[in-house]
JSON list of N, CA and C in Angstrom, two decimals:
[
{"chain": "D", "resi": 29, "resn": "UNK", "atom": "N", "xyz": [16.31, 24.30, 3.48]},
{"chain": "D", "resi": 29, "resn": "UNK", "atom": "CA", "xyz": [15.28, 23.46, 4.07]},
{"chain": "D", "resi": 29, "resn": "UNK", "atom": "C", "xyz": [14.44, 22.83, 2.95]},
{"chain": "D", "resi": 30, "resn": "UNK", "atom": "N", "xyz": [14.19, 21.56, 3.06]},
{"chain": "D", "resi": 30, "resn": "UNK", "atom": "CA", "xyz": [13.43, 20.81, 2.06]},
{"chain": "D", "resi": 30, "resn": "UNK", "atom": "C", "xyz": [11.94, 21.14, 2.17]},
{"chain": "D", "resi": 31, "resn": "UNK", "atom": "N", "xyz": [11.31, 21.34, 1.02]},
{"chain": "D", "resi": 31, "resn": "UNK", "atom": "CA", "xyz": [9.88, 21.63, 0.98]},
{"chain": "D", "resi": 31, "resn": "UNK", "atom": "C", "xyz": [9.07, 20.37, 1.27]},
{"chain": "D", "resi": 32, "resn": "UNK", "atom": "N", "xyz": [7.94, 20.53, 1.92]},
{"chain": "D", "resi": 32, "resn": "UNK", "atom": "CA", "xyz": [7.04, 19.42, 2.18]},
{"chain": "D", "resi": 32, "resn": "UNK", "atom": "C", "xyz": [6.32, 19.01, 0.90]},
{"chain": "D", "resi": 33, "resn": "UNK", "atom": "N", "xyz": [6.10, 17.71, 0.74]},
{"chain": "D", "resi": 33, "resn": "UNK", "atom": "CA", "xyz": [5.32, 17.21, -0.40]},
{"chain": "D", "resi": 33, "resn": "UNK", "atom": "C", "xyz": [3.83, 17.32, -0.15]},
{"chain": "D", "resi": 34, "resn": "UNK", "atom": "N", "xyz": [3.46, 17.46, 1.12]},
{"chain": "D", "resi": 34, "resn": "UNK", "atom": "CA", "xyz": [2.05, 17.47, 1.48]},
{"chain": "D", "resi": 34, "resn": "UNK", "atom": "C", "xyz": [1.63, 18.79, 2.10]},
{"chain": "D", "resi": 35, "resn": "UNK", "atom": "N", "xyz": [0.33, 19.03, 2.10]},
{"chain": "D", "resi": 35, "resn": "UNK", "atom": "CA", "xyz": [-0.26, 20.20, 2.74]},
{"chain": "D", "resi": 35, "resn": "UNK", "atom": "C", "xyz": [-0.82, 19.71, 4.08]},
{"chain": "D", "resi": 36, "resn": "UNK", "atom": "N", "xyz": [-0.14, 20.02, 5.20]},
{"chain": "D", "resi": 36, "resn": "UNK", "atom": "CA", "xyz": [-0.57, 19.49, 6.50]},
{"chain": "D", "resi": 36, "resn": "UNK", "atom": "C", "xyz": [-2.02, 19.81, 6.84]},
{"chain": "D", "resi": 37, "resn": "UNK", "atom": "N", "xyz": [-2.46, 21.03, 6.59]},
{"chain": "D", "resi": 37, "resn": "UNK", "atom": "CA", "xyz": [-3.83, 21.42, 6.90]},
{"chain": "D", "resi": 37, "resn": "UNK", "atom": "C", "xyz": [-4.85, 20.66, 6.07]},
{"chain": "D", "resi": 38, "resn": "UNK", "atom": "N", "xyz": [-4.55, 20.46, 4.80]},
{"chain": "D", "resi": 38, "resn": "UNK", "atom": "CA", "xyz": [-5.46, 19.74, 3.92]},
{"chain": "D", "resi": 38, "resn": "UNK", "atom": "C", "xyz": [-5.54, 18.26, 4.33]},
{"chain": "D", "resi": 39, "resn": "UNK", "atom": "N", "xyz": [-4.42, 17.69, 4.72]},
{"chain": "D", "resi": 39, "resn": "UNK", "atom": "CA", "xyz": [-4.41, 16.30, 5.15]},
{"chain": "D", "resi": 39, "resn": "UNK", "atom": "C", "xyz": [-5.26, 16.14, 6.42]},
{"chain": "D", "resi": 40, "resn": "UNK", "atom": "N", "xyz": [-5.09, 17.05, 7.35]},
{"chain": "D", "resi": 40, "resn": "UNK", "atom": "CA", "xyz": [-5.88, 17.01, 8.59]},
{"chain": "D", "resi": 40, "resn": "UNK", "atom": "C", "xyz": [-7.37, 17.15, 8.28]},
{"chain": "D", "resi": 41, "resn": "UNK", "atom": "N", "xyz": [-7.71, 18.09, 7.39]},
{"chain": "D", "resi": 41, "resn": "UNK", "atom": "CA", "xyz": [-9.10, 18.32, 7.04]},
{"chain": "D", "resi": 41, "resn": "UNK", "atom": "C", "xyz": [-9.71, 17.07, 6.39]},
{"chain": "D", "resi": 42, "resn": "UNK", "atom": "N", "xyz": [-8.98, 16.47, 5.45]},
{"chain": "D", "resi": 42, "resn": "UNK", "atom": "CA", "xyz": [-9.49, 15.27, 4.77]},
{"chain": "D", "resi": 42, "resn": "UNK", "atom": "C", "xyz": [-9.65, 14.11, 5.75]},
{"chain": "D", "resi": 43, "resn": "UNK", "atom": "N", "xyz": [-8.72, 13.97, 6.68]},
{"chain": "D", "resi": 43, "resn": "UNK", "atom": "CA", "xyz": [-8.83, 12.90, 7.68]},
{"chain": "D", "resi": 43, "resn": "UNK", "atom": "C", "xyz": [-10.08, 13.11, 8.54]},
{"chain": "D", "resi": 44, "resn": "UNK", "atom": "N", "xyz": [-10.28, 14.34, 8.97]},
{"chain": "D", "resi": 44, "resn": "UNK", "atom": "CA", "xyz": [-11.46, 14.66, 9.78]},
{"chain": "D", "resi": 44, "resn": "UNK", "atom": "C", "xyz": [-12.75, 14.47, 8.99]},
{"chain": "D", "resi": 45, "resn": "UNK", "atom": "N", "xyz": [-12.72, 14.82, 7.72]},
{"chain": "D", "resi": 45, "resn": "UNK", "atom": "CA", "xyz": [-13.90, 14.70, 6.85]},
{"chain": "D", "resi": 45, "resn": "UNK", "atom": "C", "xyz": [-14.41, 13.27, 6.81]},
{"chain": "D", "resi": 46, "resn": "UNK", "atom": "N", "xyz": [-13.49, 12.30, 6.79]},
{"chain": "D", "resi": 46, "resn": "UNK", "atom": "CA", "xyz": [-13.92, 10.90, 6.71]},
{"chain": "D", "resi": 46, "resn": "UNK", "atom": "C", "xyz": [-14.09, 10.27, 8.10]},
{"chain": "D", "resi": 47, "resn": "UNK", "atom": "N", "xyz": [-13.84, 11.05, 9.16]},
{"chain": "D", "resi": 47, "resn": "UNK", "atom": "CA", "xyz": [-14.09, 10.57, 10.51]},
{"chain": "D", "resi": 47, "resn": "UNK", "atom": "C", "xyz": [-13.04, 9.66, 11.10]},
{"chain": "D", "resi": 48, "resn": "UNK", "atom": "N", "xyz": [-11.80, 9.78, 10.63]},
{"chain": "D", "resi": 48, "resn": "UNK", "atom": "CA", "xyz": [-10.72, 8.96, 11.17]},
{"chain": "D", "resi": 48, "resn": "UNK", "atom": "C", "xyz": [-9.89, 9.75, 12.18]},
{"chain": "D", "resi": 49, "resn": "UNK", "atom": "N", "xyz": [-9.42, 9.07, 13.20]},
{"chain": "D", "resi": 49, "resn": "UNK", "atom": "CA", "xyz": [-8.48, 9.68, 14.14]},
{"chain": "D", "resi": 49, "resn": "UNK", "atom": "C", "xyz": [-7.09, 9.57, 13.54]},
{"chain": "D", "resi": 50, "resn": "UNK", "atom": "N", "xyz": [-6.14, 10.31, 14.11]},
{"chain": "D", "resi": 50, "resn": "UNK", "atom": "CA", "xyz": [-4.74, 10.19, 13.66]},
{"chain": "D", "resi": 50, "resn": "UNK", "atom": "C", "xyz": [-4.27, 8.76, 13.84]},
{"chain": "D", "resi": 51, "resn": "UNK", "atom": "N", "xyz": [-4.64, 8.17, 14.96]},
{"chain": "D", "resi": 51, "resn": "UNK", "atom": "CA", "xyz": [-4.21, 6.80, 15.26]},
{"chain": "D", "resi": 51, "resn": "UNK", "atom": "C", "xyz": [-4.76, 5.83, 14.21]},
{"chain": "D", "resi": 52, "resn": "UNK", "atom": "N", "xyz": [-6.05, 5.97, 13.88]},
{"chain": "D", "resi": 52, "resn": "UNK", "atom": "CA", "xyz": [-6.68, 5.07, 12.90]},
{"chain": "D", "resi": 52, "resn": "UNK", "atom": "C", "xyz": [-6.05, 5.22, 11.52]},
{"chain": "D", "resi": 53, "resn": "UNK", "atom": "N", "xyz": [-5.85, 6.45, 11.07]},
{"chain": "D", "resi": 53, "resn": "UNK", "atom": "CA", "xyz": [-5.24, 6.67, 9.76]},
{"chain": "D", "resi": 53, "resn": "UNK", "atom": "C", "xyz": [-3.80, 6.17, 9.76]},
{"chain": "D", "resi": 54, "resn": "UNK", "atom": "N", "xyz": [-3.09, 6.45, 10.83]},
{"chain": "D", "resi": 54, "resn": "UNK", "atom": "CA", "xyz": [-1.71, 5.96, 10.95]},
{"chain": "D", "resi": 54, "resn": "UNK", "atom": "C", "xyz": [-1.64, 4.45, 10.84]},
{"chain": "D", "resi": 55, "resn": "UNK", "atom": "N", "xyz": [-2.54, 3.78, 11.52]},
{"chain": "D", "resi": 55, "resn": "UNK", "atom": "CA", "xyz": [-2.57, 2.31, 11.49]},
{"chain": "D", "resi": 55, "resn": "UNK", "atom": "C", "xyz": [-2.82, 1.82, 10.06]},
{"chain": "D", "resi": 56, "resn": "UNK", "atom": "N", "xyz": [-3.72, 2.49, 9.34]},
{"chain": "D", "resi": 56, "resn": "UNK", "atom": "CA", "xyz": [-4.05, 2.08, 7.97]},
{"chain": "D", "resi": 56, "resn": "UNK", "atom": "C", "xyz": [-2.88, 2.26, 6.99]},
{"chain": "D", "resi": 57, "resn": "UNK", "atom": "N", "xyz": [-2.05, 3.28, 7.23]},
{"chain": "D", "resi": 57, "resn": "UNK", "atom": "CA", "xyz": [-0.91, 3.52, 6.33]},
{"chain": "D", "resi": 57, "resn": "UNK", "atom": "C", "xyz": [0.40, 2.97, 6.87]},
{"chain": "D", "resi": 58, "resn": "UNK", "atom": "N", "xyz": [0.39, 2.50, 8.12]},
{"chain": "D", "resi": 58, "resn": "UNK", "atom": "CA", "xyz": [1.59, 1.88, 8.68]},
{"chain": "D", "resi": 58, "resn": "UNK", "atom": "C", "xyz": [2.52, 2.81, 9.43]},
{"chain": "D", "resi": 59, "resn": "UNK", "atom": "N", "xyz": [1.99, 3.88, 10.04]},
{"chain": "D", "resi": 59, "resn": "UNK", "atom": "CA", "xyz": [2.83, 4.77, 10.87]},
{"chain": "D", "resi": 59, "resn": "UNK", "atom": "C", "xyz": [2.16, 4.95, 12.22]},
{"chain": "D", "resi": 60, "resn": "UNK", "atom": "N", "xyz": [2.94, 5.35, 13.22]},
{"chain": "D", "resi": 60, "resn": "UNK", "atom": "CA", "xyz": [2.39, 5.55, 14.56]},
{"chain": "D", "resi": 60, "resn": "UNK", "atom": "C", "xyz": [1.56, 6.83, 14.64]},
{"chain": "D", "resi": 61, "resn": "UNK", "atom": "N", "xyz": [0.76, 6.94, 15.70]},
{"chain": "D", "resi": 61, "resn": "UNK", "atom": "CA", "xyz": [-0.04, 8.16, 15.87]},
{"chain": "D", "resi": 61, "resn": "UNK", "atom": "C", "xyz": [0.86, 9.36, 16.11]},
{"chain": "D", "resi": 62, "resn": "UNK", "atom": "N", "xyz": [2.00, 9.16, 16.76]},
{"chain": "D", "resi": 62, "resn": "UNK", "atom": "CA", "xyz": [2.96, 10.25, 16.95]},
{"chain": "D", "resi": 62, "resn": "UNK", "atom": "C", "xyz": [3.53, 10.73, 15.63]},
{"chain": "D", "resi": 63, "resn": "UNK", "atom": "N", "xyz": [3.82, 9.79, 14.76]},
{"chain": "D", "resi": 63, "resn": "UNK", "atom": "CA", "xyz": [4.32, 10.11, 13.42]},
{"chain": "D", "resi": 63, "resn": "UNK", "atom": "C", "xyz": [3.25, 10.88, 12.64]},
{"chain": "D", "resi": 64, "resn": "UNK", "atom": "N", "xyz": [1.99, 10.43, 12.76]},
{"chain": "D", "resi": 64, "resn": "UNK", "atom": "CA", "xyz": [0.88, 11.13, 12.09]},
{"chain": "D", "resi": 64, "resn": "UNK", "atom": "C", "xyz": [0.77, 12.56, 12.59]},
{"chain": "D", "resi": 65, "resn": "UNK", "atom": "N", "xyz": [0.91, 12.76, 13.89]},
{"chain": "D", "resi": 65, "resn": "UNK", "atom": "CA", "xyz": [0.82, 14.10, 14.46]},
{"chain": "D", "resi": 65, "resn": "UNK", "atom": "C", "xyz": [1.91, 15.00, 13.87]},
{"chain": "D", "resi": 66, "resn": "UNK", "atom": "N", "xyz": [3.12, 14.47, 13.77]},
{"chain": "D", "resi": 66, "resn": "UNK", "atom": "CA", "xyz": [4.23, 15.25, 13.20]},
{"chain": "D", "resi": 66, "resn": "UNK", "atom": "C", "xyz": [3.98, 15.58, 11.73]},
{"chain": "D", "resi": 67, "resn": "UNK", "atom": "N", "xyz": [3.39, 14.64, 11.00]},
{"chain": "D", "resi": 67, "resn": "UNK", "atom": "CA", "xyz": [3.07, 14.87, 9.59]},
{"chain": "D", "resi": 67, "resn": "UNK", "atom": "C", "xyz": [2.02, 15.98, 9.48]},
{"chain": "D", "resi": 68, "resn": "UNK", "atom": "N", "xyz": [0.97, 15.89, 10.29]},
{"chain": "D", "resi": 68, "resn": "UNK", "atom": "CA", "xyz": [-0.12, 16.87, 10.21]},
{"chain": "D", "resi": 68, "resn": "UNK", "atom": "C", "xyz": [0.29, 18.25, 10.71]},
{"chain": "D", "resi": 69, "resn": "UNK", "atom": "N", "xyz": [1.32, 18.32, 11.51]},
{"chain": "D", "resi": 69, "resn": "UNK", "atom": "CA", "xyz": [1.81, 19.62, 11.97]},
{"chain": "D", "resi": 69, "resn": "UNK", "atom": "C", "xyz": [2.94, 20.16, 11.10]},
{"chain": "D", "resi": 70, "resn": "UNK", "atom": "N", "xyz": [3.29, 19.42, 10.06]},
{"chain": "D", "resi": 70, "resn": "UNK", "atom": "CA", "xyz": [4.33, 19.87, 9.13]},
{"chain": "D", "resi": 70, "resn": "UNK", "atom": "C", "xyz": [5.74, 19.70, 9.65]},
{"chain": "D", "resi": 71, "resn": "UNK", "atom": "N", "xyz": [5.91, 18.85, 10.68]},
{"chain": "D", "resi": 71, "resn": "UNK", "atom": "CA", "xyz": [7.24, 18.63, 11.25]},
{"chain": "D", "resi": 71, "resn": "UNK", "atom": "C", "xyz": [7.93, 17.40, 10.68]},
{"chain": "D", "resi": 72, "resn": "UNK", "atom": "N", "xyz": [7.23, 16.66, 9.86]},
{"chain": "D", "resi": 72, "resn": "UNK", "atom": "CA", "xyz": [7.80, 15.45, 9.27]},
{"chain": "D", "resi": 72, "resn": "UNK", "atom": "C", "xyz": [7.42, 15.38, 7.80]},
{"chain": "D", "resi": 73, "resn": "UNK", "atom": "N", "xyz": [8.37, 14.96, 6.99]},
{"chain": "D", "resi": 73, "resn": "UNK", "atom": "CA", "xyz": [8.13, 14.80, 5.56]},
{"chain": "D", "resi": 73, "resn": "UNK", "atom": "C", "xyz": [7.49, 13.46, 5.27]},
{"chain": "D", "resi": 74, "resn": "UNK", "atom": "N", "xyz": [6.79, 13.38, 4.16]},
{"chain": "D", "resi": 74, "resn": "UNK", "atom": "CA", "xyz": [6.22, 12.11, 3.70]},
{"chain": "D", "resi": 74, "resn": "UNK", "atom": "C", "xyz": [6.81, 11.77, 2.34]},
{"chain": "D", "resi": 75, "resn": "UNK", "atom": "N", "xyz": [6.82, 10.51, 2.02]},
{"chain": "D", "resi": 75, "resn": "UNK", "atom": "CA", "xyz": [7.26, 10.08, 0.70]},
{"chain": "D", "resi": 75, "resn": "UNK", "atom": "C", "xyz": [6.08, 10.18, -0.26]},
{"chain": "D", "resi": 76, "resn": "UNK", "atom": "N", "xyz": [6.38, 10.15, -1.55]},
{"chain": "D", "resi": 76, "resn": "UNK", "atom": "CA", "xyz": [5.32, 10.17, -2.55]},
{"chain": "D", "resi": 76, "resn": "UNK", "atom": "C", "xyz": [4.43, 8.94, -2.39]},
{"chain": "D", "resi": 77, "resn": "UNK", "atom": "N", "xyz": [5.03, 7.82, -2.02]},
{"chain": "D", "resi": 77, "resn": "UNK", "atom": "CA", "xyz": [4.26, 6.58, -1.82]},
{"chain": "D", "resi": 77, "resn": "UNK", "atom": "C", "xyz": [3.28, 6.72, -0.65]},
{"chain": "D", "resi": 78, "resn": "UNK", "atom": "N", "xyz": [3.74, 7.30, 0.45]},
{"chain": "D", "resi": 78, "resn": "UNK", "atom": "CA", "xyz": [2.86, 7.49, 1.60]},
{"chain": "D", "resi": 78, "resn": "UNK", "atom": "C", "xyz": [1.75, 8.49, 1.28]},
{"chain": "D", "resi": 79, "resn": "UNK", "atom": "N", "xyz": [2.09, 9.52, 0.55]},
{"chain": "D", "resi": 79, "resn": "UNK", "atom": "CA", "xyz": [1.09, 10.51, 0.15]},
{"chain": "D", "resi": 79, "resn": "UNK", "atom": "C", "xyz": [-0.01, 9.85, -0.69]},
{"chain": "D", "resi": 80, "resn": "UNK", "atom": "N", "xyz": [0.39, 8.96, -1.59]},
{"chain": "D", "resi": 80, "resn": "UNK", "atom": "CA", "xyz": [-0.57, 8.24, -2.43]},
{"chain": "D", "resi": 80, "resn": "UNK", "atom": "C", "xyz": [-1.46, 7.33, -1.57]},
{"chain": "D", "resi": 81, "resn": "UNK", "atom": "N", "xyz": [-0.89, 6.71, -0.53]},
{"chain": "D", "resi": 81, "resn": "UNK", "atom": "CA", "xyz": [-1.67, 5.87, 0.38]},
{"chain": "D", "resi": 81, "resn": "UNK", "atom": "C", "xyz": [-2.72, 6.71, 1.11]},
{"chain": "D", "resi": 82, "resn": "UNK", "atom": "N", "xyz": [-2.30, 7.89, 1.58]},
{"chain": "D", "resi": 82, "resn": "UNK", "atom": "CA", "xyz": [-3.26, 8.78, 2.25]},
{"chain": "D", "resi": 82, "resn": "UNK", "atom": "C", "xyz": [-4.43, 9.10, 1.33]},
{"chain": "D", "resi": 83, "resn": "UNK", "atom": "N", "xyz": [-4.12, 9.49, 0.10]},
{"chain": "D", "resi": 83, "resn": "UNK", "atom": "CA", "xyz": [-5.17, 9.87, -0.85]},
{"chain": "D", "resi": 83, "resn": "UNK", "atom": "C", "xyz": [-6.12, 8.70, -1.10]},
{"chain": "D", "resi": 84, "resn": "UNK", "atom": "N", "xyz": [-5.58, 7.50, -1.27]},
{"chain": "D", "resi": 84, "resn": "UNK", "atom": "CA", "xyz": [-6.42, 6.33, -1.55]},
{"chain": "D", "resi": 84, "resn": "UNK", "atom": "C", "xyz": [-7.33, 6.02, -0.35]},
{"chain": "D", "resi": 85, "resn": "UNK", "atom": "N", "xyz": [-6.78, 6.04, 0.84]},
{"chain": "D", "resi": 85, "resn": "UNK", "atom": "CA", "xyz": [-7.56, 5.72, 2.03]},
{"chain": "D", "resi": 85, "resn": "UNK", "atom": "C", "xyz": [-8.60, 6.80, 2.32]},
{"chain": "D", "resi": 86, "resn": "UNK", "atom": "N", "xyz": [-8.24, 8.05, 2.09]},
{"chain": "D", "resi": 86, "resn": "UNK", "atom": "CA", "xyz": [-9.15, 9.16, 2.38]},
{"chain": "D", "resi": 86, "resn": "UNK", "atom": "C", "xyz": [-10.16, 9.38, 1.25]},
{"chain": "D", "resi": 87, "resn": "UNK", "atom": "N", "xyz": [-9.94, 8.70, 0.12]},
{"chain": "D", "resi": 87, "resn": "UNK", "atom": "CA", "xyz": [-10.88, 8.83, -1.00]},
{"chain": "D", "resi": 87, "resn": "UNK", "atom": "C", "xyz": [-10.89, 10.21, -1.60]},
{"chain": "D", "resi": 88, "resn": "UNK", "atom": "N", "xyz": [-9.72, 10.81, -1.69]},
{"chain": "D", "resi": 88, "resn": "UNK", "atom": "CA", "xyz": [-9.63, 12.15, -2.27]},
{"chain": "D", "resi": 88, "resn": "UNK", "atom": "C", "xyz": [-8.56, 12.17, -3.35]},
{"chain": "D", "resi": 89, "resn": "UNK", "atom": "N", "xyz": [-8.66, 13.09, -4.29]},
{"chain": "D", "resi": 89, "resn": "UNK", "atom": "CA", "xyz": [-7.61, 13.21, -5.30]},
{"chain": "D", "resi": 89, "resn": "UNK", "atom": "C", "xyz": [-6.28, 13.60, -4.63]},
{"chain": "D", "resi": 90, "resn": "UNK", "atom": "N", "xyz": [-5.21, 13.05, -5.12]},
{"chain": "D", "resi": 90, "resn": "UNK", "atom": "CA", "xyz": [-3.89, 13.33, -4.57]},
{"chain": "D", "resi": 90, "resn": "UNK", "atom": "C", "xyz": [-3.60, 14.84, -4.50]},
{"chain": "D", "resi": 91, "resn": "UNK", "atom": "N", "xyz": [-4.05, 15.55, -5.50]},
{"chain": "D", "resi": 91, "resn": "UNK", "atom": "CA", "xyz": [-3.78, 16.99, -5.57]},
{"chain": "D", "resi": 91, "resn": "UNK", "atom": "C", "xyz": [-4.35, 17.75, -4.37]},
{"chain": "D", "resi": 92, "resn": "UNK", "atom": "N", "xyz": [-5.41, 17.20, -3.76]},
{"chain": "D", "resi": 92, "resn": "UNK", "atom": "CA", "xyz": [-6.02, 17.88, -2.60]},
{"chain": "D", "resi": 92, "resn": "UNK", "atom": "C", "xyz": [-5.11, 17.93, -1.39]},
{"chain": "D", "resi": 93, "resn": "UNK", "atom": "N", "xyz": [-4.21, 16.95, -1.26]},
{"chain": "D", "resi": 93, "resn": "UNK", "atom": "CA", "xyz": [-3.34, 16.91, -0.08]},
{"chain": "D", "resi": 93, "resn": "UNK", "atom": "C", "xyz": [-1.88, 17.19, -0.41]},
{"chain": "D", "resi": 94, "resn": "UNK", "atom": "N", "xyz": [-1.58, 17.43, -1.68]},
{"chain": "D", "resi": 94, "resn": "UNK", "atom": "CA", "xyz": [-0.23, 17.79, -2.07]},
{"chain": "D", "resi": 94, "resn": "UNK", "atom": "C", "xyz": [0.06, 19.23, -1.65]},
{"chain": "D", "resi": 95, "resn": "UNK", "atom": "N", "xyz": [1.33, 19.50, -1.43]},
{"chain": "D", "resi": 95, "resn": "UNK", "atom": "CA", "xyz": [1.74, 20.86, -1.10]},
{"chain": "D", "resi": 95, "resn": "UNK", "atom": "C", "xyz": [1.48, 21.77, -2.30]},
{"chain": "D", "resi": 96, "resn": "UNK", "atom": "N", "xyz": [1.10, 22.98, -2.01]},
{"chain": "D", "resi": 96, "resn": "UNK", "atom": "CA", "xyz": [0.90, 23.96, -3.08]},
{"chain": "D", "resi": 96, "resn": "UNK", "atom": "C", "xyz": [2.25, 24.51, -3.48]},
{"chain": "D", "resi": 97, "resn": "UNK", "atom": "N", "xyz": [2.41, 24.74, -4.76]},
{"chain": "D", "resi": 97, "resn": "UNK", "atom": "CA", "xyz": [3.66, 25.34, -5.23]},
{"chain": "D", "resi": 97, "resn": "UNK", "atom": "C", "xyz": [3.77, 26.74, -4.67]},
{"chain": "D", "resi": 98, "resn": "UNK", "atom": "N", "xyz": [4.95, 27.08, -4.16]},
{"chain": "D", "resi": 98, "resn": "UNK", "atom": "CA", "xyz": [5.08, 28.44, -3.62]},
{"chain": "D", "resi": 98, "resn": "UNK", "atom": "C", "xyz": [4.89, 29.47, -4.72]},
{"chain": "D", "resi": 99, "resn": "UNK", "atom": "N", "xyz": [4.16, 30.49, -4.39]},
{"chain": "D", "resi": 99, "resn": "UNK", "atom": "CA", "xyz": [3.96, 31.55, -5.37]},
{"chain": "D", "resi": 99, "resn": "UNK", "atom": "C", "xyz": [4.95, 32.67, -5.07]},
{"chain": "D", "resi": 100, "resn": "UNK", "atom": "N", "xyz": [5.59, 33.09, -6.08]},
{"chain": "D", "resi": 100, "resn": "UNK", "atom": "CA", "xyz": [6.58, 34.16, -5.91]},
{"chain": "D", "resi": 100, "resn": "UNK", "atom": "C", "xyz": [6.19, 35.33, -6.79]},
{"chain": "D", "resi": 101, "resn": "UNK", "atom": "N", "xyz": [6.18, 36.46, -6.20]},
{"chain": "D", "resi": 101, "resn": "UNK", "atom": "CA", "xyz": [5.85, 37.67, -6.96]},
{"chain": "D", "resi": 101, "resn": "UNK", "atom": "C", "xyz": [6.99, 37.97, -7.93]},
{"chain": "D", "resi": 102, "resn": "UNK", "atom": "N", "xyz": [6.65, 38.44, -9.10]},
{"chain": "D", "resi": 102, "resn": "UNK", "atom": "CA", "xyz": [7.73, 38.82, -10.03]},
{"chain": "D", "resi": 102, "resn": "UNK", "atom": "C", "xyz": [8.50, 39.99, -9.45]},
{"chain": "D", "resi": 103, "resn": "UNK", "atom": "N", "xyz": [9.77, 40.10, -9.82]},
{"chain": "D", "resi": 103, "resn": "UNK", "atom": "CA", "xyz": [10.55, 41.22, -9.29]},
{"chain": "D", "resi": 103, "resn": "UNK", "atom": "C", "xyz": [9.96, 42.55, -9.76]},
{"chain": "D", "resi": 104, "resn": "UNK", "atom": "N", "xyz": [10.12, 43.57, -8.95]},
{"chain": "D", "resi": 104, "resn": "UNK", "atom": "CA", "xyz": [9.59, 44.88, -9.37]},
{"chain": "D", "resi": 104, "resn": "UNK", "atom": "C", "xyz": [10.32, 45.36, -10.62]},
{"chain": "D", "resi": 105, "resn": "UNK", "atom": "N", "xyz": [9.64, 46.15, -11.45]},
{"chain": "D", "resi": 105, "resn": "UNK", "atom": "CA", "xyz": [10.31, 46.65, -12.67]},
{"chain": "D", "resi": 105, "resn": "UNK", "atom": "C", "xyz": [11.43, 47.60, -12.31]},
{"chain": "D", "resi": 106, "resn": "UNK", "atom": "N", "xyz": [12.43, 47.58, -13.14]},
{"chain": "D", "resi": 106, "resn": "UNK", "atom": "CA", "xyz": [13.56, 48.50, -12.92]},
{"chain": "D", "resi": 106, "resn": "UNK", "atom": "C", "xyz": [13.18, 49.87, -13.47]},
{"chain": "D", "resi": 107, "resn": "UNK", "atom": "N", "xyz": [13.29, 50.84, -12.62]},
{"chain": "D", "resi": 107, "resn": "UNK", "atom": "CA", "xyz": [12.96, 52.21, -13.03]},
{"chain": "D", "resi": 107, "resn": "UNK", "atom": "C", "xyz": [14.25, 52.99, -13.09]},
{"chain": "D", "resi": 108, "resn": "UNK", "atom": "N", "xyz": [14.45, 53.60, -14.20]},
{"chain": "D", "resi": 108, "resn": "UNK", "atom": "CA", "xyz": [15.67, 54.39, -14.39]},
{"chain": "D", "resi": 108, "resn": "UNK", "atom": "C", "xyz": [15.31, 55.86, -14.41]},
{"chain": "D", "resi": 109, "resn": "UNK", "atom": "N", "xyz": [15.97, 56.62, -13.60]},
{"chain": "D", "resi": 109, "resn": "UNK", "atom": "CA", "xyz": [15.75, 58.07, -13.59]},
{"chain": "D", "resi": 109, "resn": "UNK", "atom": "C", "xyz": [16.85, 58.73, -14.38]},
{"chain": "D", "resi": 110, "resn": "UNK", "atom": "N", "xyz": [16.49, 59.75, -15.12]},
{"chain": "D", "resi": 110, "resn": "UNK", "atom": "CA", "xyz": [17.50, 60.48, -15.91]},
{"chain": "D", "resi": 110, "resn": "UNK", "atom": "C", "xyz": [17.75, 61.84, -15.34]}
]
């Protein structure tokens, strides 16, 4: 499964912060309100270009709405019993 480029929760929060509806933001970036809903729920991927449009319109740094790199715990140490 392909990883999302965006953080759905952060995108929703930033949209709400500036007082835009899904429909209004969608219109500004050129997607339908249904498409916006799928993006914000993590059911649809966005392109890097669309992500940059969101950041510009929302007035936030791109990093705020980018997906966080998955954190993986290091493997447990190997213990050898004698």
